Amino acid sequence: MNTLIEIQDLQISFRNQESWKTIIKNSSFSLYENEILGIVGESGSGKSVTSLALMGLLPNEISRIDQGKIIFQGKDLTQIDETSFRKMKGKEISMIFQEPMTSLNPVFTCGEQVSEAIIAHQHLNKEEAKAQTITLFKEVQLPRPENIYD
């Protein structure tokens, strides 16, 4: 089985007014293709911080990765430049946030929001992106995909 994501000895710190405090220490795990991985722990144990680090979404002003590697499809995400990482986000790697009201815009339909990502990464026009979105909705077995789009 191929390794999709590997976290190796990850250590993350956050800055308060006077110093840096280590929040994640020596975290390691692997995720293989066609595998589901659940990260569980008490509130404040670092699940979200680890996930945000994986996505390159930690705020630079107050956080840093002190050590370790985040390897995705053979690339160490801690070593690639922001422009290259931005091109990967949404196309090769993405995150579904826990709270839909902070992730999705209720002003736009589900279909419009999925199509937006398709247009950005596949350079399709709106009609092609709509057709692709409906196809994706069918693939994940959503009921009435055309209705859900709208």
PDB file of C-alpha atoms in Angstrom:
ATOM      1  CA  MET A   1       0.000   0.000   0.000  1.00  0.00           C
ATOM      2  CA  ASN A   2       1.284   3.478  -0.901  1.00  0.00           C
ATOM      3  CA  THR A   3       1.741   6.101   1.792  1.00  0.00           C
ATOM      4  CA  LEU A   4      -0.417   9.147   1.061  1.00  0.00           C
ATOM      5  CA  ILE A   5       0.431  11.289   4.108  1.00  0.00           C
ATOM      6  CA  GLU A   6       3.159  10.851   6.660  1.00  0.00           C
ATOM      7  CA  ILE A   7       3.725  13.040   9.698  1.00  0.00           C
ATOM      8  CA  GLN A   8       7.192  12.498  11.199  1.00  0.00           C
ATOM      9  CA  ASP A   9       8.149  13.811  14.670  1.00  0.00           C
ATOM     10  CA  LEU A  10       6.089  16.979  14.250  1.00  0.00           C
ATOM     11  CA  GLN A  11       6.586  19.694  16.839  1.00  0.00           C
ATOM     12  CA  ILE A  12       4.526  22.903  16.748  1.00  0.00           C
ATOM     13  CA  SER A  13       4.794  25.954  18.978  1.00  0.00           C
ATOM     14  CA  PHE A  14       2.614  29.005  19.552  1.00  0.00           C
ATOM     15  CA  ARG A  15       3.762  32.403  20.776  1.00  0.00           C
ATOM     16  CA  ASN A  16       2.122  34.276  23.617  1.00  0.00           C
ATOM     17  CA  GLN A  17       3.171  37.760  24.767  1.00  0.00           C
ATOM     18  CA  GLU A  18       6.642  36.786  25.983  1.00  0.00           C
ATOM     19  CA  SER A  19       7.614  33.300  24.765  1.00  0.00           C
ATOM     20  CA  TRP A  20       6.960  30.278  22.556  1.00  0.00           C
ATOM     21  CA  LYS A  21       5.110  27.285  23.995  1.00  0.00           C
ATOM     22  CA  THR A  22       5.276  23.822  22.421  1.00  0.00           C
ATOM     23  CA  ILE A  23       1.731  22.588  21.735  1.00  0.00           C
ATOM     24  CA  ILE A  24       2.413  19.488  19.621  1.00  0.00           C
ATOM     25  CA  LYS A  25       5.436  17.366  20.506  1.00  0.00           C
ATOM     26  CA  ASN A  26       6.827  14.408  18.533  1.00  0.00           C
ATOM     27  CA  SER A  27       3.596  13.591  16.701  1.00  0.00           C
ATOM     28  CA  SER A  28       3.910  10.888  14.043  1.00  0.00           C
ATOM     29  CA  PHE A  29       1.424   8.917  11.943  1.00  0.00           C
ATOM     30  CA  SER A  30       0.895   7.621   8.419  1.00  0.00           C
ATOM     31  CA  LEU A  31      -2.155   7.480   6.186  1.00  0.00           C
ATOM     32  CA  TYR A  32      -2.177   5.007   3.311  1.00  0.00           C
ATOM     33  CA  GLU A  33      -4.149   5.108   0.059  1.00  0.00           C
ATOM     34  CA  ASN A  34      -7.729   3.861   0.452  1.00  0.00           C
ATOM     35  CA  GLU A  35      -7.446   4.048   4.235  1.00  0.00           C
ATOM     36  CA  ILE A  36      -9.533   6.070   6.658  1.00  0.00           C
ATOM     37  CA  LEU A  37      -7.713   7.609   9.600  1.00  0.00           C
ATOM     38  CA  GLY A  38      -9.453   9.051  12.626  1.00  0.00           C
ATOM     39  CA  ILE A  39      -7.591  11.412  14.923  1.00  0.00           C
ATOM     40  CA  VAL A  40      -9.199  11.402  18.351  1.00  0.00           C
ATOM     41  CA  GLY A  41      -8.371  13.046  21.644  1.00  0.00           C
ATOM     42  CA  GLU A  42      -9.613  15.337  24.331  1.00  0.00           C
ATOM     43  CA  SER A  43     -10.481  18.944  23.628  1.00  0.00           C
ATOM     44  CA  GLY A  44      -7.224  20.891  23.373  1.00  0.00           C
ATOM     45  CA  SER A  45      -5.085  17.832  22.615  1.00  0.00           C
ATOM     46  CA  GLY A  46      -3.909  19.164  19.233  1.00  0.00           C
ATOM     47  CA  LYS A  47      -6.146  17.473  16.651  1.00  0.00           C
ATOM     48  CA  SER A  48      -7.089  20.714  14.909  1.00  0.00           C
ATOM     49  CA  VAL A  49      -3.593  22.213  15.162  1.00  0.00           C
ATOM     50  CA  THR A  50      -2.131  19.099  13.529  1.00  0.00           C
ATOM     51  CA  SER A  51      -4.743  19.223  10.753  1.00  0.00           C
ATOM     52  CA  LEU A  52      -4.183  22.938  10.156  1.00  0.00           C
ATOM     53  CA  ALA A  53      -0.421  22.357   9.979  1.00  0.00           C
ATOM     54  CA  LEU A  54      -0.985  19.600   7.421  1.00  0.00           C
ATOM     55  CA  MET A  55      -2.926  22.087   5.280  1.00  0.00           C
ATOM     56  CA  GLY A  56      -0.453  24.939   5.766  1.00  0.00           C
ATOM     57  CA  LEU A  57      -3.141  26.987   7.515  1.00  0.00           C
ATOM     58  CA  LEU A  58      -1.413  27.833  10.787  1.00  0.00           C
ATOM     59  CA  PRO A  59      -1.086  31.609  11.325  1.00  0.00           C
ATOM     60  CA  ASN A  60       2.574  32.508  10.677  1.00  0.00           C
ATOM     61  CA  GLU A  61       2.558  35.415  13.128  1.00  0.00           C
ATOM     62  CA  ILE A  62       1.865  33.285  16.193  1.00  0.00           C
ATOM     63  CA  SER A  63       2.794  29.719  15.275  1.00  0.00           C
ATOM     64  CA  ARG A  64       5.689  27.764  13.872  1.00  0.00           C
ATOM     65  CA  ILE A  65       6.707  24.217  13.038  1.00  0.00           C
ATOM     66  CA  ASP A  66       9.836  23.668  15.119  1.00  0.00           C
ATOM     67  CA  GLN A  67      10.737  20.254  13.747  1.00  0.00           C
ATOM     68  CA  GLY A  68       9.443  17.316  11.811  1.00  0.00           C
ATOM     69  CA  LYS A  69       8.125  16.627   8.363  1.00  0.00           C
ATOM     70  CA  ILE A  70       4.689  16.608   6.760  1.00  0.00           C
ATOM     71  CA  ILE A  71       5.028  14.418   3.691  1.00  0.00           C
ATOM     72  CA  PHE A  72       2.207  14.324   1.151  1.00  0.00           C
ATOM     73  CA  GLN A  73       2.669  12.150  -1.936  1.00  0.00           C
ATOM     74  CA  GLY A  74       6.427  12.226  -1.402  1.00  0.00           C
ATOM     75  CA  LYS A  75       6.707  16.023  -0.949  1.00  0.00           C
ATOM     76  CA  ASP A  76       7.652  17.573   2.390  1.00  0.00           C
ATOM     77  CA  LEU A  77       5.015  20.279   2.764  1.00  0.00           C
ATOM     78  CA  THR A  78       7.109  22.073   5.394  1.00  0.00           C
ATOM     79  CA  GLN A  79       9.754  22.745   2.714  1.00  0.00           C
ATOM     80  CA  ILE A  80       7.729  23.884  -0.314  1.00  0.00           C
ATOM     81  CA  ASP A  81       7.057  27.530  -1.117  1.00  0.00           C
ATOM     82  CA  GLU A  82       3.642  29.112  -0.523  1.00  0.00           C
ATOM     83  CA  THR A  83       2.849  29.492  -4.243  1.00  0.00           C
ATOM     84  CA  SER A  84       3.408  25.783  -4.924  1.00  0.00           C
ATOM     85  CA  PHE A  85       1.417  24.812  -1.832  1.00  0.00           C
ATOM     86  CA  ARG A  86      -1.467  27.096  -2.842  1.00  0.00           C
ATOM     87  CA  LYS A  87      -1.669  25.363  -6.242  1.00  0.00           C
ATOM     88  CA  MET A  88      -2.030  21.986  -4.477  1.00  0.00           C
ATOM     89  CA  LYS A  89      -4.761  23.121  -2.081  1.00  0.00           C
ATOM     90  CA  GLY A  90      -8.225  22.184  -3.243  1.00  0.00           C
ATOM     91  CA  LYS A  91      -6.871  20.160  -6.143  1.00  0.00           C
ATOM     92  CA  GLU A  92      -4.568  17.559  -4.589  1.00  0.00           C
ATOM     93  CA  ILE A  93      -5.225  18.108  -0.893  1.00  0.00           C
ATOM     94  CA  SER A  94      -8.099  19.728   0.955  1.00  0.00           C
ATOM     95  CA  MET A  95      -9.774  19.783   4.316  1.00  0.00           C
ATOM     96  CA  ILE A  96     -13.429  19.549   5.256  1.00  0.00           C
ATOM     97  CA  PHE A  97     -13.857  21.691   8.324  1.00  0.00           C
ATOM     98  CA  GLN A  98     -15.977  20.542  11.223  1.00  0.00           C
ATOM     99  CA  GLU A  99     -18.357  23.520  11.284  1.00  0.00           C
ATOM    100  CA  PRO A 100     -20.248  23.968   7.998  1.00  0.00           C
ATOM    101  CA  MET A 101     -21.292  27.531   8.846  1.00  0.00           C
ATOM    102  CA  THR A 102     -17.633  28.598   8.984  1.00  0.00           C
ATOM    103  CA  SER A 103     -16.693  26.623   5.865  1.00  0.00           C
ATOM    104  CA  LEU A 104     -19.634  27.111   3.534  1.00  0.00           C
ATOM    105  CA  ASN A 105     -21.326  30.342   2.550  1.00  0.00           C
ATOM    106  CA  PRO A 106     -25.119  30.039   3.040  1.00  0.00           C
ATOM    107  CA  VAL A 107     -25.684  32.692   0.358  1.00  0.00           C
ATOM    108  CA  PHE A 108     -24.433  30.316  -2.352  1.00  0.00           C
ATOM    109  CA  THR A 109     -25.790  26.888  -3.257  1.00  0.00           C
ATOM    110  CA  CYS A 110     -23.829  23.697  -2.591  1.00  0.00           C
ATOM    111  CA  GLY A 111     -23.345  23.298  -6.314  1.00  0.00           C
ATOM    112  CA  GLU A 112     -21.965  26.802  -6.777  1.00  0.00           C
ATOM    113  CA  GLN A 113     -19.420  26.285  -4.011  1.00  0.00           C
ATOM    114  CA  VAL A 114     -18.169  22.960  -5.366  1.00  0.00           C
ATOM    115  CA  SER A 115     -18.164  24.323  -8.928  1.00  0.00           C
ATOM    116  CA  GLU A 116     -16.044  27.274  -7.804  1.00  0.00           C
ATOM    117  CA  ALA A 117     -13.229  24.923  -6.800  1.00  0.00           C
ATOM    118  CA  ILE A 118     -13.562  22.969 -10.036  1.00  0.00           C
ATOM    119  CA  ILE A 119     -13.374  26.157 -12.121  1.00  0.00           C
ATOM    120  CA  ALA A 120     -10.328  27.355 -10.177  1.00  0.00           C
ATOM    121  CA  HIS A 121      -8.377  24.112 -10.545  1.00  0.00           C
ATOM    122  CA  GLN A 122      -9.592  22.577 -13.789  1.00  0.00           C
ATOM    123  CA  HIS A 123     -10.195  25.796 -15.739  1.00  0.00           C
ATOM    124  CA  LEU A 124     -13.646  24.724 -16.933  1.00  0.00           C
ATOM    125  CA  ASN A 125     -16.467  27.087 -17.808  1.00  0.00           C
ATOM    126  CA  LYS A 126     -19.547  27.319 -15.561  1.00  0.00           C
ATOM    127  CA  GLU A 127     -21.642  24.789 -17.488  1.00  0.00           C
ATOM    128  CA  GLU A 128     -18.811  22.224 -17.618  1.00  0.00           C
ATOM    129  CA  ALA A 129     -18.147  22.744 -13.904  1.00  0.00           C
ATOM    130  CA  LYS A 130     -21.851  22.295 -13.142  1.00  0.00           C
ATOM    131  CA  ALA A 131     -21.940  18.999 -15.058  1.00  0.00           C
ATOM    132  CA  GLN A 132     -18.779  17.811 -13.270  1.00  0.00           C
ATOM    133  CA  THR A 133     -20.213  18.830  -9.879  1.00  0.00           C
ATOM    134  CA  ILE A 134     -23.431  16.882 -10.487  1.00  0.00           C
ATOM    135  CA  THR A 135     -21.336  13.878 -11.562  1.00  0.00           C
ATOM    136  CA  LEU A 136     -19.355  14.121  -8.317  1.00  0.00           C
ATOM    137  CA  PHE A 137     -22.578  14.355  -6.298  1.00  0.00           C
ATOM    138  CA  LYS A 138     -23.748  11.158  -8.014  1.00  0.00           C
ATOM    139  CA  GLU A 139     -20.428   9.399  -7.337  1.00  0.00           C
ATOM    140  CA  VAL A 140     -20.773  10.017  -3.597  1.00  0.00           C
ATOM    141  CA  GLN A 141     -24.402   8.860  -3.850  1.00  0.00           C
ATOM    142  CA  LEU A 142     -26.105  12.089  -2.809  1.00  0.00           C
ATOM    143  CA  PRO A 143     -29.846  11.827  -3.424  1.00  0.00           C
ATOM    144  CA  ARG A 144     -31.268  14.095  -6.142  1.00  0.00           C
ATOM    145  CA  PRO A 145     -27.893  15.593  -7.174  1.00  0.00           C
ATOM    146  CA  GLU A 146     -29.445  18.134  -9.556  1.00  0.00           C
ATOM    147  CA  ASN A 147     -31.644  19.470  -6.737  1.00  0.00           C
ATOM    148  CA  ILE A 148     -28.728  19.570  -4.311  1.00  0.00           C
ATOM    149  CA  TYR A 149     -26.721  21.565  -6.861  1.00  0.00           C
ATOM    150  CA  ASP A 150     -29.422  24.260  -6.785  1.00  0.00           C
TER     151      ASP A 150
END
